[in-house]
PDB file of C-alpha atoms in Angstrom:
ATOM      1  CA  UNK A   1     108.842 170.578 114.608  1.00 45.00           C
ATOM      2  CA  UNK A   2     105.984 167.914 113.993  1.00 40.00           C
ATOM      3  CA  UNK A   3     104.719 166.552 111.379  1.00 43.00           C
ATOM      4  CA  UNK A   4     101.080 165.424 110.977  1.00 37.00           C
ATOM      5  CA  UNK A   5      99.928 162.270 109.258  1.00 37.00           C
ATOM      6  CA  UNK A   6      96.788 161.714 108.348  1.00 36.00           C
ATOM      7  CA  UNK A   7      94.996 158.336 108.559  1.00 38.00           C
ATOM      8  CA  UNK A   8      91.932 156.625 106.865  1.00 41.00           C
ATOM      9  CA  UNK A   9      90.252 156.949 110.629  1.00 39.00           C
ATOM     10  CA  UNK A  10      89.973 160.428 112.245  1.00 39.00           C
ATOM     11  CA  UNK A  11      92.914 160.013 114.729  1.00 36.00           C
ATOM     12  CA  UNK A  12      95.687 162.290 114.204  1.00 36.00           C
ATOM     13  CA  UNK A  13      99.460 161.127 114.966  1.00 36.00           C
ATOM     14  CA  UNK A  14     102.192 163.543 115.911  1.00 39.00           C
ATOM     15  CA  UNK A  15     105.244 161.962 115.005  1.00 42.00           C
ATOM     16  CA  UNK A  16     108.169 164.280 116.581  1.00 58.00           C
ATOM     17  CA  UNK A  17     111.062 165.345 113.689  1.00 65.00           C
ATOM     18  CA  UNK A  18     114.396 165.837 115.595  1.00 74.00           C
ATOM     19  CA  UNK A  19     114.600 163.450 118.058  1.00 89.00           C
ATOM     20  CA  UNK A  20     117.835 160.766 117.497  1.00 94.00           C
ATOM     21  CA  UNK A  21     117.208 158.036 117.232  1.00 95.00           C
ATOM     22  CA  UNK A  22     120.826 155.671 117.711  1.00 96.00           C
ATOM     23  CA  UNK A  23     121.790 151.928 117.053  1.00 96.00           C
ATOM     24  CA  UNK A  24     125.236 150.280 117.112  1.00 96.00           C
ATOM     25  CA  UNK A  25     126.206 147.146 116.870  1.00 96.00           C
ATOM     26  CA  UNK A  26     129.476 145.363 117.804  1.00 96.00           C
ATOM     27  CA  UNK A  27     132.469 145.352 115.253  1.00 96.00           C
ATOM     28  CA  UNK A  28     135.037 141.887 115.020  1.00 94.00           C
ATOM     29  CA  UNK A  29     138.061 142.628 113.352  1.00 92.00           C
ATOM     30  CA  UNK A  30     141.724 140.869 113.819  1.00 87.00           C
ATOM     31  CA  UNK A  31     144.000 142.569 115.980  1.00 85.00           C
ATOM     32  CA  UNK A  32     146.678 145.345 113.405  1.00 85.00           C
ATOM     33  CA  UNK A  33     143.233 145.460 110.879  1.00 90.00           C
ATOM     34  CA  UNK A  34     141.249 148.052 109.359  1.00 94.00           C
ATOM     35  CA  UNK A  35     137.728 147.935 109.384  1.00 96.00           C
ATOM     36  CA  UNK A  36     135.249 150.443 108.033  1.00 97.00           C
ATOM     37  CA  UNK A  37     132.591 151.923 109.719  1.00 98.00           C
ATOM     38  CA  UNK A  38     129.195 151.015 108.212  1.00 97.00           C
ATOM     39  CA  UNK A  39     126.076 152.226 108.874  1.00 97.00           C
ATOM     40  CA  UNK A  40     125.075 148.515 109.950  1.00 96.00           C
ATOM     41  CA  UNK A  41     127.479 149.164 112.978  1.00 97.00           C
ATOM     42  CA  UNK A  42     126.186 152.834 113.517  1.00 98.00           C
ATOM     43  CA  UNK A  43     123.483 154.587 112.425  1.00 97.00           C
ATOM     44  CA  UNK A  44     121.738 157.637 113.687  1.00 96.00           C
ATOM     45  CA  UNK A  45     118.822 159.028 112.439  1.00 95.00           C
ATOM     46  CA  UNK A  46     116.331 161.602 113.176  1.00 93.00           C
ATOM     47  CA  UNK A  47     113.504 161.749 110.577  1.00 90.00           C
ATOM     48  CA  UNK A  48     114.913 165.100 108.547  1.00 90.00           C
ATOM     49  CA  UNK A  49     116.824 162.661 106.049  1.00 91.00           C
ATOM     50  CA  UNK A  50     119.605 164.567 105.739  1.00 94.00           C
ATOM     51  CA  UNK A  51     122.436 162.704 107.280  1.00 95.00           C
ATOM     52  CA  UNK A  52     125.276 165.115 106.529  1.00 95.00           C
ATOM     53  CA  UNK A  53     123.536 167.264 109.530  1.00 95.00           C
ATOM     54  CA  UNK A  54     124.273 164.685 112.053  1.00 97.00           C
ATOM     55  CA  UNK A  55     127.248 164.889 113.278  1.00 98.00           C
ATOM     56  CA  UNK A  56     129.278 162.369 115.938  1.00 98.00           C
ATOM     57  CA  UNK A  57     131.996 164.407 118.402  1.00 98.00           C
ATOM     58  CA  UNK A  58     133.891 161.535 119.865  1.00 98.00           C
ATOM     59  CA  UNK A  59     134.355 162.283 123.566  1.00 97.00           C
ATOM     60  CA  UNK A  60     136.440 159.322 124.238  1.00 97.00           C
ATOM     61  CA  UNK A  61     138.943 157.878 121.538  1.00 97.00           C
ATOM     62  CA  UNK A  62     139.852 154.452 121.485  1.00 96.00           C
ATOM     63  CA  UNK A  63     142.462 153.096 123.811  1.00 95.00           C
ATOM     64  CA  UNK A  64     144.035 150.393 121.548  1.00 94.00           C
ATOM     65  CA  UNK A  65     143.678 152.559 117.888  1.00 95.00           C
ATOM     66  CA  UNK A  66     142.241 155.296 115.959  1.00 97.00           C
ATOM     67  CA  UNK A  67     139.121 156.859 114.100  1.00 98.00           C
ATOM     68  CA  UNK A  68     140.350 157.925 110.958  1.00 98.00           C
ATOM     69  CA  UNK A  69     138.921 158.858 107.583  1.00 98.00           C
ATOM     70  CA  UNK A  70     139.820 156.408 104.835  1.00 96.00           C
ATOM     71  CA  UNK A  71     141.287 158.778 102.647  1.00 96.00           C
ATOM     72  CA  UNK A  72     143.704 159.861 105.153  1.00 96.00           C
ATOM     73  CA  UNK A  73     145.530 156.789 106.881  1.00 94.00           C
ATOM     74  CA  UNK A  74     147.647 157.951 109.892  1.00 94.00           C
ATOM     75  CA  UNK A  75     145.800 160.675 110.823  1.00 96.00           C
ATOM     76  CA  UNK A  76     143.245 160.701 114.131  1.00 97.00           C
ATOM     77  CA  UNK A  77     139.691 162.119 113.664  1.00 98.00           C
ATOM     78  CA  UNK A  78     137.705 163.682 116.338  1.00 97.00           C
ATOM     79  CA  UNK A  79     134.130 164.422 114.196  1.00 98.00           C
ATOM     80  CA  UNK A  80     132.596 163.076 111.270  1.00 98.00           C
ATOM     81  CA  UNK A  81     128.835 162.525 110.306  1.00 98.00           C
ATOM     82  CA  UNK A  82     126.467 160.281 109.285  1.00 98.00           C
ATOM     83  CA  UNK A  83     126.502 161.038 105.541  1.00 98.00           C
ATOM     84  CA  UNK A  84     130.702 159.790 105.989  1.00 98.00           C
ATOM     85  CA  UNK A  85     129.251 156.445 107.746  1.00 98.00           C
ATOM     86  CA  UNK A  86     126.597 156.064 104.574  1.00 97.00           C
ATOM     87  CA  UNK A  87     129.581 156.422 102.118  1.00 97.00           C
ATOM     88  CA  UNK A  88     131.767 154.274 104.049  1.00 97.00           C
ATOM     89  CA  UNK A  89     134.687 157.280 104.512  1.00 98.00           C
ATOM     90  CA  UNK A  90     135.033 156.001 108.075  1.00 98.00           C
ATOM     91  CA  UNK A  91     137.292 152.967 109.722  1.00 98.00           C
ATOM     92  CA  UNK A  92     138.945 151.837 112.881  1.00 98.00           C
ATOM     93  CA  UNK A  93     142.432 151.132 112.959  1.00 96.00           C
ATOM     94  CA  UNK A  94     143.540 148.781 115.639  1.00 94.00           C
ATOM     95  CA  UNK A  95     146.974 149.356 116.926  1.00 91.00           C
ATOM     96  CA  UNK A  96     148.169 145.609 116.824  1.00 83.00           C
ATOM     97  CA  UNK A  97     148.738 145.896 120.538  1.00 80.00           C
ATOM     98  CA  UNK A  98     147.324 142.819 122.718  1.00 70.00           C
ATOM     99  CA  UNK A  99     146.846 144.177 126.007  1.00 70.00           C
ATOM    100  CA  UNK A 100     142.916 143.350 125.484  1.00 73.00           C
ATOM    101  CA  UNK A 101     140.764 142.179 123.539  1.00 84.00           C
ATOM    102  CA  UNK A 102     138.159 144.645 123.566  1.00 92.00           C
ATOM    103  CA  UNK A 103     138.383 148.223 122.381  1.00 95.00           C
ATOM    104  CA  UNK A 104     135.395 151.237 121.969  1.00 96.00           C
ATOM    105  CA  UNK A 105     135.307 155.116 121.202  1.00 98.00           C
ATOM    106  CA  UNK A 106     132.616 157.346 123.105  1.00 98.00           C
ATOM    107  CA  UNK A 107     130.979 160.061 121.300  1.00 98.00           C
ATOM    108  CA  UNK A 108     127.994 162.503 120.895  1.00 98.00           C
ATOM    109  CA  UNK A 109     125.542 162.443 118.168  1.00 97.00           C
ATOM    110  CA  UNK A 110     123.817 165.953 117.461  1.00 97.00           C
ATOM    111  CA  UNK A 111     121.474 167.268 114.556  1.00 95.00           C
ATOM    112  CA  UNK A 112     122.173 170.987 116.164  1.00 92.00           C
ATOM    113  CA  UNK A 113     118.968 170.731 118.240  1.00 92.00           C
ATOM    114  CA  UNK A 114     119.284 167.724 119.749  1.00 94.00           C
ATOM    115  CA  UNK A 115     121.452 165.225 120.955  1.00 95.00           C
ATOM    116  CA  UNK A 116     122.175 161.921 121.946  1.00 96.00           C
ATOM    117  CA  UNK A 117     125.424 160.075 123.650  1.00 97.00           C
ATOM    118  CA  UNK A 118     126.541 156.399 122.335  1.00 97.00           C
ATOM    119  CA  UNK A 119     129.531 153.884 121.926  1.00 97.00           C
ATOM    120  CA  UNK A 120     130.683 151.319 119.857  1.00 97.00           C
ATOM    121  CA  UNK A 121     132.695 148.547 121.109  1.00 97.00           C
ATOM    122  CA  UNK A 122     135.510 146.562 119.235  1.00 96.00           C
ATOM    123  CA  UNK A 123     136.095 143.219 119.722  1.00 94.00           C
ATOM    124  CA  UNK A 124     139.728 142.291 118.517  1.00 89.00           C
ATOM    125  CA  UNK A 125     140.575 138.626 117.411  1.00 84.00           C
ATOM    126  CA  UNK A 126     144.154 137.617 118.314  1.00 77.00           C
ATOM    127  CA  UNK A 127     146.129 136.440 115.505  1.00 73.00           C
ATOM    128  CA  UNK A 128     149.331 134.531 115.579  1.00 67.00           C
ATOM    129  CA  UNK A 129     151.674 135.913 112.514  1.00 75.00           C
ATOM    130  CA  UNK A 130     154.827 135.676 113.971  1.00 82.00           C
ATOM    131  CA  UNK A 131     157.252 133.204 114.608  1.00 87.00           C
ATOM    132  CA  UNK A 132     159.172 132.818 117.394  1.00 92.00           C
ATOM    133  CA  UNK A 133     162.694 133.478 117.946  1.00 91.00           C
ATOM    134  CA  UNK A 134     165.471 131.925 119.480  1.00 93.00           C
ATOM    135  CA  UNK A 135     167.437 134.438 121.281  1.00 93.00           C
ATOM    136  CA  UNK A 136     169.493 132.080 123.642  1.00 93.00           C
ATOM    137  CA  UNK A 137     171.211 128.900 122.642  1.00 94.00           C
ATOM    138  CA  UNK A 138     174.267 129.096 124.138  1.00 93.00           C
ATOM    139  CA  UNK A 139     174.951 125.310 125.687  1.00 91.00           C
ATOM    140  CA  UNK A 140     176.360 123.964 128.728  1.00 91.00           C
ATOM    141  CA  UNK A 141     179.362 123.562 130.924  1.00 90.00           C
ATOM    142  CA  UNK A 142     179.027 120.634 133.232  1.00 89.00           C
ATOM    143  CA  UNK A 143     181.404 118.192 134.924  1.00 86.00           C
ATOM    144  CA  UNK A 144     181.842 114.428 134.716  1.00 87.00           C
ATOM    145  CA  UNK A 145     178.628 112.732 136.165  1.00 87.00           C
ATOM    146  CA  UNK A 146     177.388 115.988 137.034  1.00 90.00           C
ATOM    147  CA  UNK A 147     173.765 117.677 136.722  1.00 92.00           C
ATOM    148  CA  UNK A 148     172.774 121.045 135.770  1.00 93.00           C
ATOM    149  CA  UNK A 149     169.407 123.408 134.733  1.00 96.00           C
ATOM    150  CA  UNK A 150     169.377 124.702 131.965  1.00 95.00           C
ATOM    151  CA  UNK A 151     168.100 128.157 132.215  1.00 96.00           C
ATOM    152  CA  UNK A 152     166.261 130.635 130.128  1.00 96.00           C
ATOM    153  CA  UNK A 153     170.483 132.120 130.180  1.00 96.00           C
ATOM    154  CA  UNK A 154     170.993 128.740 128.441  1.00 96.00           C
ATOM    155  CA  UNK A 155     168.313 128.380 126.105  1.00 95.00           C
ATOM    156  CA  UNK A 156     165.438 130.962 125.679  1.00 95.00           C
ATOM    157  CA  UNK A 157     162.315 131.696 122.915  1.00 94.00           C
ATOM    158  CA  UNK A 158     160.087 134.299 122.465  1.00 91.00           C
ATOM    159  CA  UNK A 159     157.125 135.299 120.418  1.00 89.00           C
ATOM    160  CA  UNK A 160     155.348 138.618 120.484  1.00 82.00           C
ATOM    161  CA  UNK A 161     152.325 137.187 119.508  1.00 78.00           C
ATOM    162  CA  UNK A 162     152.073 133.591 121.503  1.00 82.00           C
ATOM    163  CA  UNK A 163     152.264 132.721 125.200  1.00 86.00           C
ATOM    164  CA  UNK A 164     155.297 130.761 126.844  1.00 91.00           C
ATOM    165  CA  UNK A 165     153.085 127.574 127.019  1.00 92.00           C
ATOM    166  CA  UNK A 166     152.866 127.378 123.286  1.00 91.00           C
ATOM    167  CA  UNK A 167     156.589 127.769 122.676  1.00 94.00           C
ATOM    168  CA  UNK A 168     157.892 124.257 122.298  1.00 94.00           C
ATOM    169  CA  UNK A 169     161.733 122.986 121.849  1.00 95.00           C
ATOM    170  CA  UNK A 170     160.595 119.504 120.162  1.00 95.00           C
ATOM    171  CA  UNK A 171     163.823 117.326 120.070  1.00 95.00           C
ATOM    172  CA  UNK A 172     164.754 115.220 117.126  1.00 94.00           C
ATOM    173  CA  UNK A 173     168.213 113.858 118.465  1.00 94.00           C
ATOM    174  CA  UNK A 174     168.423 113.245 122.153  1.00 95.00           C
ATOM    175  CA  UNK A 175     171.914 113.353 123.823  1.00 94.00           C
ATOM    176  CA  UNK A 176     174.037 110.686 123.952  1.00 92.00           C
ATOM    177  CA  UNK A 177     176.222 110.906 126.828  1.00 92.00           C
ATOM    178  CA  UNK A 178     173.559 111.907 129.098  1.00 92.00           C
ATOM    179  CA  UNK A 179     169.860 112.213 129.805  1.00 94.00           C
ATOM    180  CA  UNK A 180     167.421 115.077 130.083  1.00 96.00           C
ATOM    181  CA  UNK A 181     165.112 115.464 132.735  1.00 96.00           C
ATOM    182  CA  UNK A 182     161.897 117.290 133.242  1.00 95.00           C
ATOM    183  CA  UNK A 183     161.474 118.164 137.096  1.00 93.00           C
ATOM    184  CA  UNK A 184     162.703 114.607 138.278  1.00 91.00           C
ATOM    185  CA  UNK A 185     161.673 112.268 135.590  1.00 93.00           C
ATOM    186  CA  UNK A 186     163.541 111.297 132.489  1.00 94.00           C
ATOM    187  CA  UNK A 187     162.069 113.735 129.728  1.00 93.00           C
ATOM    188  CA  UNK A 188     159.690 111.734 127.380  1.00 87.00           C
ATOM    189  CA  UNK A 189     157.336 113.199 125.493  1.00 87.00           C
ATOM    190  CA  UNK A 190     160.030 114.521 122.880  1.00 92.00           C
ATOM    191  CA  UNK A 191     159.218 118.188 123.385  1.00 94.00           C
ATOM    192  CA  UNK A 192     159.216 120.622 126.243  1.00 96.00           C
ATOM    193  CA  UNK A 193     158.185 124.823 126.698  1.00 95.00           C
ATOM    194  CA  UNK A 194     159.629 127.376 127.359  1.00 96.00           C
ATOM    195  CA  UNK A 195     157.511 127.683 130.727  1.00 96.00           C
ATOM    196  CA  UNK A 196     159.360 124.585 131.488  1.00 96.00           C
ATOM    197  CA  UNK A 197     162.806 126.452 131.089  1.00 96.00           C
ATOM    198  CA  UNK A 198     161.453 129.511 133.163  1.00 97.00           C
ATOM    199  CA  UNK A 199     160.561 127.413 135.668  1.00 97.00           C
ATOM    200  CA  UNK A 200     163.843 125.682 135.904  1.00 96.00           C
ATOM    201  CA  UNK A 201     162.365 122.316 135.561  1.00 96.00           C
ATOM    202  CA  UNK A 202     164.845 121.455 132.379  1.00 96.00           C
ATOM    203  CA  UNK A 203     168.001 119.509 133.028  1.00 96.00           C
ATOM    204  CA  UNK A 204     170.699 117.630 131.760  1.00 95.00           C
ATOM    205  CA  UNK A 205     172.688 114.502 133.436  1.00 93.00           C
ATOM    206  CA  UNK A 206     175.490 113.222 132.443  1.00 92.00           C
ATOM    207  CA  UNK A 207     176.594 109.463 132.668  1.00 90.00           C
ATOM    208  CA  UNK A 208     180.008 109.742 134.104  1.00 85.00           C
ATOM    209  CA  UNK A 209     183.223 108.599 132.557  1.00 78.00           C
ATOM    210  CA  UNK A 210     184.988 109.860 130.266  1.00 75.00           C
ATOM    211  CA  UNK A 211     184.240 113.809 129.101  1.00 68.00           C
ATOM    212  CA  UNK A 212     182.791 113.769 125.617  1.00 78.00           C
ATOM    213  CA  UNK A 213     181.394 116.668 123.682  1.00 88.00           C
ATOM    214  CA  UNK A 214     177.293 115.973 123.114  1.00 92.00           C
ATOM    215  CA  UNK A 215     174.484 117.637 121.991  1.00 94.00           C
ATOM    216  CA  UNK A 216     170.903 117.488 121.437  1.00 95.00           C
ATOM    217  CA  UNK A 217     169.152 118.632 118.252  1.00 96.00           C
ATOM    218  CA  UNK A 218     165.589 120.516 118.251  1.00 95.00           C
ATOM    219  CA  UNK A 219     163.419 122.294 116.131  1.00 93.00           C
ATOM    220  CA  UNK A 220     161.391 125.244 118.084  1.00 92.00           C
ATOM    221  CA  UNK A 221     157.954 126.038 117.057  1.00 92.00           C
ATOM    222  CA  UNK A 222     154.605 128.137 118.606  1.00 90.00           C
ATOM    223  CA  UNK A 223     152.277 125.532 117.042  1.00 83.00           C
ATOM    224  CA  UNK A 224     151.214 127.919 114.543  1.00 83.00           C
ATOM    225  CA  UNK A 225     153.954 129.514 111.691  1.00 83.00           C
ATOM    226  CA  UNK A 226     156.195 127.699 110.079  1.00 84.00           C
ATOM    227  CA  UNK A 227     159.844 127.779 111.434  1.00 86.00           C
ATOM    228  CA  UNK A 228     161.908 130.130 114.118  1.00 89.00           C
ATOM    229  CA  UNK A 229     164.173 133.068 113.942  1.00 86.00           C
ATOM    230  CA  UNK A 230     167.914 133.204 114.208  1.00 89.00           C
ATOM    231  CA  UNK A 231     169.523 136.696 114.234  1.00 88.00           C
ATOM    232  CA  UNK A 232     166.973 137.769 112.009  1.00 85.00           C
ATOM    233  CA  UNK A 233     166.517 134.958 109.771  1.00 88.00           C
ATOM    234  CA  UNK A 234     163.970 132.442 109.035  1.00 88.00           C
ATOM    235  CA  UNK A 235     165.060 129.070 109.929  1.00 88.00           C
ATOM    236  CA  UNK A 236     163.842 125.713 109.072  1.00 87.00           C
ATOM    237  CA  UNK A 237     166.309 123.292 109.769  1.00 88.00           C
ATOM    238  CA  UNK A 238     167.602 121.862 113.228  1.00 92.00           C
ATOM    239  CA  UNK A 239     169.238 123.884 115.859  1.00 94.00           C
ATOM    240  CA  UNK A 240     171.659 122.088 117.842  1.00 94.00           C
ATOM    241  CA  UNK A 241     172.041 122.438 122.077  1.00 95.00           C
ATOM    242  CA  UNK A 242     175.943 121.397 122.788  1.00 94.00           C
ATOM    243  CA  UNK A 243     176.949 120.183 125.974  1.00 90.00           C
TER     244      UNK A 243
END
């Protein structure tokens, strides 16, 4: 239909009533969040003023979460309309996975006479919440004067939520019967990563003489939370490498 507006001058505009018009913006949310769809995000209108009669199909769900209705967490959604946007019934729920750090639905927009495709992108901010754990500390075996890598077997963090780089071992108490070395140089910047150990570039020397039990003392850290984990368990204090 058309609707006719009338002006002080004798032209006569015919403004179309049906056509969709559609705008989206970007959403930014942190990666495992909720965020509610707004009609400053999405927004479809088509000059009837009756949002409830435009309704969104998605055609493509999101890869890395869900559409859902607020009232009903858990559950997927493959409709809603605009009125639900307006009233804020709507949200994204991001999986917490961090294979990337985008995310988007495809859909269809329709007022039952016409119809309009879209998207909406999510962009996911990657969070750091979890500390890392140690899962190997099991120390070494090595022979008078002898040298030996220590291996991710020996000594070995992880972190769901941080790369290798940013897993550090820093040492408080170095070893006294024997040196560590990084590649082929005496370790000294008090800390090394757990790339490091991957790589095999860790070792330990010993001086020779007589076998003595030693150690060196660390605290491991991703830069970020406070502490590591130990068979489930928050830890604050040292952990201790024997040799």
């Amino acid at each position: 239909c058309f609707r006719i507006i009338w002006l002080r001058c004798p032209s006569i505009f015919l403004c179309s009533i049906g056509d969709i018009v559609l705008l989206t913006r970007p959403v930014t949310l942190t990666e495992g969040d909720r965020v509610t769809l707004t009609t400053a995000v999405l927004l479809a209108t088509d000059g009837t003023g009756k949002p409830e009669r435009l309704l969104y199909a998605v055609s493509v769900p999101p890869v890395h979460g869900q559409i859902e209705y607020i009232n009903y967490p858990g559950l997927p959604i493959s409709s809603f309309s605009q009125l639900d946007v307006a009233a804020q019934k709507v949200c994204y729920v991001h999986d917490n996975s961090r294979e990337a750090g985008t995310d988007s639905f495809s859909f269809t927009v329709s007022n039952g006479l016409k119809a309009k495709d879209g998207s909406l992108e999510f962009l996911t901010k990657r969070t750091d919440r979890v500390p890392p754990t140690l899962l190997n500390n099991k120390g070494l075996q090595i022979t008078e004067g002898g040298t030996m890598v220590i291996s991710p077997n020996h000594l070995q963090l992880t972190d769901p939520d941080s790369p290798l780089e940013k897993l550090h071992y820093k040492i408080i108490e170095y070893p006294q019967y024997g040196q560590l070395y990084l590649g082929d140089r005496v370790l000294q910047d008090n800390q090394f990563t757990q790339v490091d150990v991957n790589n095999l570039l860790l070792s330990y020397r010993h001086y020779g003489g007589l076998a003595k039990l030693d150690r060196f003392s660390f605290v491991a850290t991703d830069d970020v939370n406070k502490g590591f984990m130990v068979d489930g368990q928050l830890k604050e204090d040292l952990a201790t490498f024997v040799i």
